[in-house]
Amino acid sequence: MLHARVVDITKEQIELIKAEKFIASSKCGASIYFVGTVRDLNNNKKVMAMTYDSHDALVIKSFEEIYQSSIKKFNFDNSVVFIEHIKGKIKLGEISILIAVACKHRDQAYELSRFFIEEIKKKTPVWKKEHYEDGDSEWLEGNQIQKN
Amino acid sequence: MKLELYGASRDFSKESFIIFNLKEKSTIKELRVAIIKFIETNFKDNESYKKIVNSSAFCSDKDEIVSDNYKISNNERVAIIPPIGGG
């Protein structure tokens, strides 16, 4: 079971409570929450905020494809995945991505959570622009998108 | 056709898109050349912008990543997908 959304920061925030409700299952004995947040320093520059840009339709499609790949790769019974990625400008410490997974066993949950974030880095069209203390801003260099 | 801008390519225009008048059934390869010409004209041959174009993928209006040989339909909306870095 998958929940996948792009969250527009001008309308709402990513909330752990929503993930907690979605992945709650008596069939699962292990839950992992991966929470990505904005860090204050990058390449020796003091970061004040981050803008996330997103091709929403392609992002959702990539989340669904990664989920299908995970089923083929791991074949875990009753796994549940909740993913939300932010779009828009957020401040230090605010959540950019939340991946919550629930599986029968802890080793499965750790493996699935790690799989999702690593695949998202390679396949999900999201871009970051850092905003610095001196008022400057810069799009971060990324990696060429990988097709499934 | 309408080129939608994402990520670093948003710096190519104040709008979220650029309109290109390409001949019918032009390919993504030809679109890439047209974008490079647009940068040469409007941004004094900005090398970092050209690097973005040359390292980008493109997405059709059916939300599919398409190859350089993909033929663009009349009035199709195509998105430029610069190197990604989410999470």
XYZ file of C-alpha atoms in Angstrom:
235
model
C 0.000 0.000 0.000
C 1.393 3.381 -1.020
C 0.615 6.995 -0.215
C 2.518 9.438 -2.474
C 2.111 13.217 -2.594
C 3.869 16.467 -3.369
C 3.044 18.968 -0.633
C 2.878 22.665 -1.534
C 4.336 24.575 1.423
C 2.135 27.585 0.674
C -0.887 25.428 1.508
C 0.250 22.882 4.101
C 3.194 21.150 5.759
C 4.464 17.611 5.903
C 3.199 16.109 9.153
C 4.461 12.971 10.858
C 1.031 12.282 12.332
C -0.434 11.667 8.860
C 2.272 9.108 8.121
C 1.785 7.461 11.481
C -1.916 6.988 10.798
C -1.333 5.704 7.264
C 1.271 3.059 8.083
C -0.397 1.812 11.279
C -1.081 -1.898 10.812
C -1.320 -4.850 13.154
C 0.319 -6.941 10.414
C 3.558 -4.917 10.742
C 5.962 -5.139 13.661
C 8.471 -2.518 12.508
C 8.156 1.078 11.370
C 10.913 3.414 10.120
C 10.547 7.145 9.556
C 13.102 8.873 7.331
C 12.815 12.637 7.694
C 14.867 14.937 5.464
C 15.324 18.512 6.709
C 17.140 21.663 5.590
C 20.742 21.779 6.881
C 22.476 25.024 7.885
C 25.794 24.583 6.090
C 26.731 23.390 2.602
C 30.123 23.811 0.885
C 31.142 26.213 3.679
C 28.212 28.525 2.949
C 25.639 29.325 5.609
C 22.250 28.210 4.352
C 19.156 30.049 5.557
C 16.432 28.355 3.506
C 15.826 26.037 0.575
C 13.455 26.210 -2.377
C 12.281 22.894 -3.775
C 11.005 22.764 -7.332
C 9.080 19.762 -8.583
C 7.545 18.309 -11.740
C 4.575 17.074 -9.738
C 3.130 14.511 -12.157
C 6.532 12.964 -12.816
C 7.339 12.932 -9.109
C 4.202 10.951 -8.279
C 4.881 8.640 -11.213
C 8.437 8.034 -9.995
C 7.209 7.268 -6.454
C 4.762 4.713 -7.884
C 7.460 3.169 -10.077
C 9.891 2.955 -7.157
C 7.159 1.302 -5.084
C 6.512 -1.252 -7.858
C 10.265 -1.880 -8.129
C 10.432 -2.438 -4.379
C 7.684 -5.054 -4.573
C 9.552 -6.894 -7.347
C 12.905 -6.586 -5.570
C 11.943 -7.461 -2.010
C 8.521 -9.128 -2.204
C 7.816 -8.231 1.454
C 4.323 -9.165 2.657
C 2.045 -6.375 3.914
C 4.567 -3.543 3.551
C 3.153 -0.029 3.714
C 4.894 3.106 2.375
C 4.059 6.772 2.927
C 6.049 9.369 0.951
C 5.566 13.093 0.844
C 7.974 15.605 -0.730
C 7.748 19.345 -0.230
C 7.658 21.987 -2.952
C 8.301 25.672 -2.368
C 10.587 27.573 0.006
C 11.214 26.169 3.481
C 13.351 27.306 6.388
C 16.174 25.611 8.301
C 15.044 22.498 10.107
C 11.772 22.184 8.218
C 10.864 18.883 6.603
C 11.599 18.429 2.902
C 10.789 14.745 2.635
C 9.142 12.106 4.773
C 9.375 8.418 3.973
C 7.565 6.211 6.450
C 7.561 2.461 5.979
C 6.021 -0.369 7.937
C 6.976 -4.017 7.437
C 6.608 -7.300 9.299
C 10.237 -7.248 10.487
C 12.838 -4.562 11.285
C 15.429 -5.665 8.732
C 12.795 -5.362 6.009
C 11.776 -1.879 7.181
C 15.377 -0.607 7.228
C 16.037 -2.071 3.776
C 12.856 -0.652 2.253
C 13.361 2.828 3.722
C 16.946 3.012 2.431
C 15.863 1.726 -0.979
C 13.280 4.495 -1.342
C 15.531 7.428 -0.497
C 18.365 6.166 -2.708
C 16.021 5.601 -5.664
C 14.378 9.007 -5.180
C 17.815 10.648 -5.425
C 18.305 8.992 -8.825
C 14.818 9.020 -10.325
C 12.580 11.724 -8.853
C 12.515 15.134 -10.596
C 12.962 17.514 -7.693
C 15.436 20.393 -7.615
C 16.948 22.384 -4.749
C 17.875 26.054 -4.609
C 19.837 27.126 -1.544
C 19.389 30.597 -0.055
C 22.452 31.942 1.772
C 23.095 34.331 4.631
C 24.467 37.005 2.252
C 21.211 37.042 0.253
C 22.641 35.059 -2.646
C 20.986 31.866 -3.865
C 22.049 28.966 -6.048
C 20.521 25.904 -7.712
C 22.414 22.817 -6.579
C 24.044 20.609 -9.159
C 22.266 17.301 -9.437
C 22.492 14.014 -11.265
C 21.016 13.224 -14.655
C 17.659 11.545 -14.178
C 17.673 7.762 -14.549
C 14.803 6.120 -16.367
C 13.255 2.940 -14.987
C 5.686 24.451 -28.834
C 5.860 25.305 -25.172
C 8.968 24.427 -23.162
C 8.190 24.230 -19.452
C 11.111 25.159 -17.201
C 12.139 23.365 -14.038
C 15.022 23.592 -11.574
C 18.059 25.527 -12.778
C 16.453 26.086 -16.194
C 13.967 28.446 -14.533
C 16.745 31.044 -14.736
C 16.343 31.048 -18.549
C 13.175 33.156 -18.330
C 11.066 35.249 -15.972
C 8.141 33.089 -17.074
C 7.807 29.413 -16.200
C 8.013 28.523 -19.902
C 9.519 29.549 -23.257
C 7.675 29.330 -26.573
C 9.681 27.976 -29.522
C 8.507 28.049 -33.120
C 9.918 24.781 -34.411
C 9.014 23.108 -37.673
C 6.430 20.340 -37.458
C 7.661 17.015 -36.055
C 10.909 18.473 -34.797
C 12.869 16.206 -32.507
C 14.106 16.729 -28.970
C 17.605 16.934 -30.491
C 16.454 19.912 -32.587
C 14.740 21.473 -29.581
C 18.015 21.201 -27.649
C 19.780 23.100 -30.469
C 17.038 25.768 -30.413
C 17.427 26.231 -26.646
C 21.210 26.585 -27.010
C 20.633 29.270 -29.694
C 18.174 30.993 -27.336
C 20.877 31.064 -24.630
C 23.537 32.328 -27.052
C 21.201 35.165 -28.059
C 19.768 36.086 -24.674
C 22.514 35.203 -22.212
C 25.744 36.018 -24.070
C 26.659 32.389 -24.637
C 26.379 31.549 -20.907
C 28.362 28.298 -20.632
C 26.766 27.126 -17.413
C 23.286 27.498 -18.950
C 24.429 25.575 -22.025
C 25.798 22.851 -19.763
C 22.387 22.580 -18.095
C 20.690 22.118 -21.483
C 23.178 19.521 -22.645
C 22.817 17.493 -19.438
C 19.013 17.700 -19.272
C 16.394 15.102 -20.106
C 13.034 16.041 -21.603
C 9.514 15.018 -20.622
C 6.550 14.794 -23.036
C 3.063 16.036 -22.225
C 2.197 12.416 -21.401
C 4.670 12.672 -18.520
C 7.169 10.320 -20.145
C 10.921 10.916 -20.293
C 11.628 10.864 -24.031
C 14.731 10.257 -26.144
C 16.503 12.742 -28.441
C 14.717 11.134 -31.424
C 11.233 11.800 -30.022
C 9.131 13.872 -32.442
C 7.360 16.814 -30.859
C 3.733 17.316 -31.898
C 2.294 20.688 -32.802
C 1.527 22.723 -29.700
C 2.959 19.992 -27.473
C 4.039 20.953 -23.984
C 7.522 19.581 -23.285
C 9.345 19.949 -19.978
C 13.084 20.296 -19.581
C 14.363 18.088 -16.747
C 17.767 19.337 -15.565
C 19.919 17.084 -13.361
C 17.872 16.254 -10.268
C 18.695 16.457 -6.584
C 15.696 16.031 -4.368
C 15.260 14.519 -0.943
